């Protein structure tokens, strides 16, 4: 699995992602600047967290218009893997690669703390090393993580098994149906708010997120 | 020609910011304040002379970028 990590101005979590990929994949990910348009040779495109373009207009709205996102759309259309974490998730909803949108947290506060995520299914490339229903710890750090979509879309996501993770301990940001992450219909595009890449080494205080990257490495 | 685009969260979409503003106004003694909705106004200076063309262009911009149609609605007004 050859991974590329997108870099937009204002993205600040790419180094954590490089570390997680390097550790699980045993290969060096390629850093892809937002003006690049050639993703040839990449199996997985990762959009890390941060505050791309200063969150101007809406979180992820500016990044969604970047040249590289046109290439990401083509990559996804070819069946390529895409992972968006935090701001990356917001960018994926803004580009329309994933349904719904992420609103301001219901309590209006920026949330910087650990949360517990429940694995809704483990037959995807992102979750194969977890058990179905397993609960794992993941740090979160966001102001706009309140997942929303119309009722019909939420019903469809649940009906088609496209909910990837739910907040298990407490739904602090007010997400609809406690949804923390969603898949595309082909299960190859995933977006989630919490950061599995920030718990992949005992030095970070835990390895709860390591199976996530080990799953991808084995795919 | 100037176009003014007003973007608001759709009715039914929770607006925590509007809620917080409402609470703050109540705390300031404005007891008459009920629901508050907060949005944004974007002013566009357009190189257009035809108001209809300006409106159509601004609406296209709103759909493509200025508003997220999943959660927001918009209104375009052309100012002389």
CSV table of C-alpha atoms in Angstrom, one decimal, chain A residues 43 72 75 140 193 196 217:
chain,number,residue,atom,x,y,z
A,43,UNK,CA,-3.1,3.5,-3.5
A,72,UNK,CA,-8.5,13.0,-5.5
A,75,UNK,CA,-8.5,8.7,-7.7
A,140,UNK,CA,-10.1,14.4,19.2
A,193,UNK,CA,-13.3,13.3,13.2
A,196,UNK,CA,-6.3,7.3,15.4
A,217,UNK,CA,-1.0,-2.0,5.7
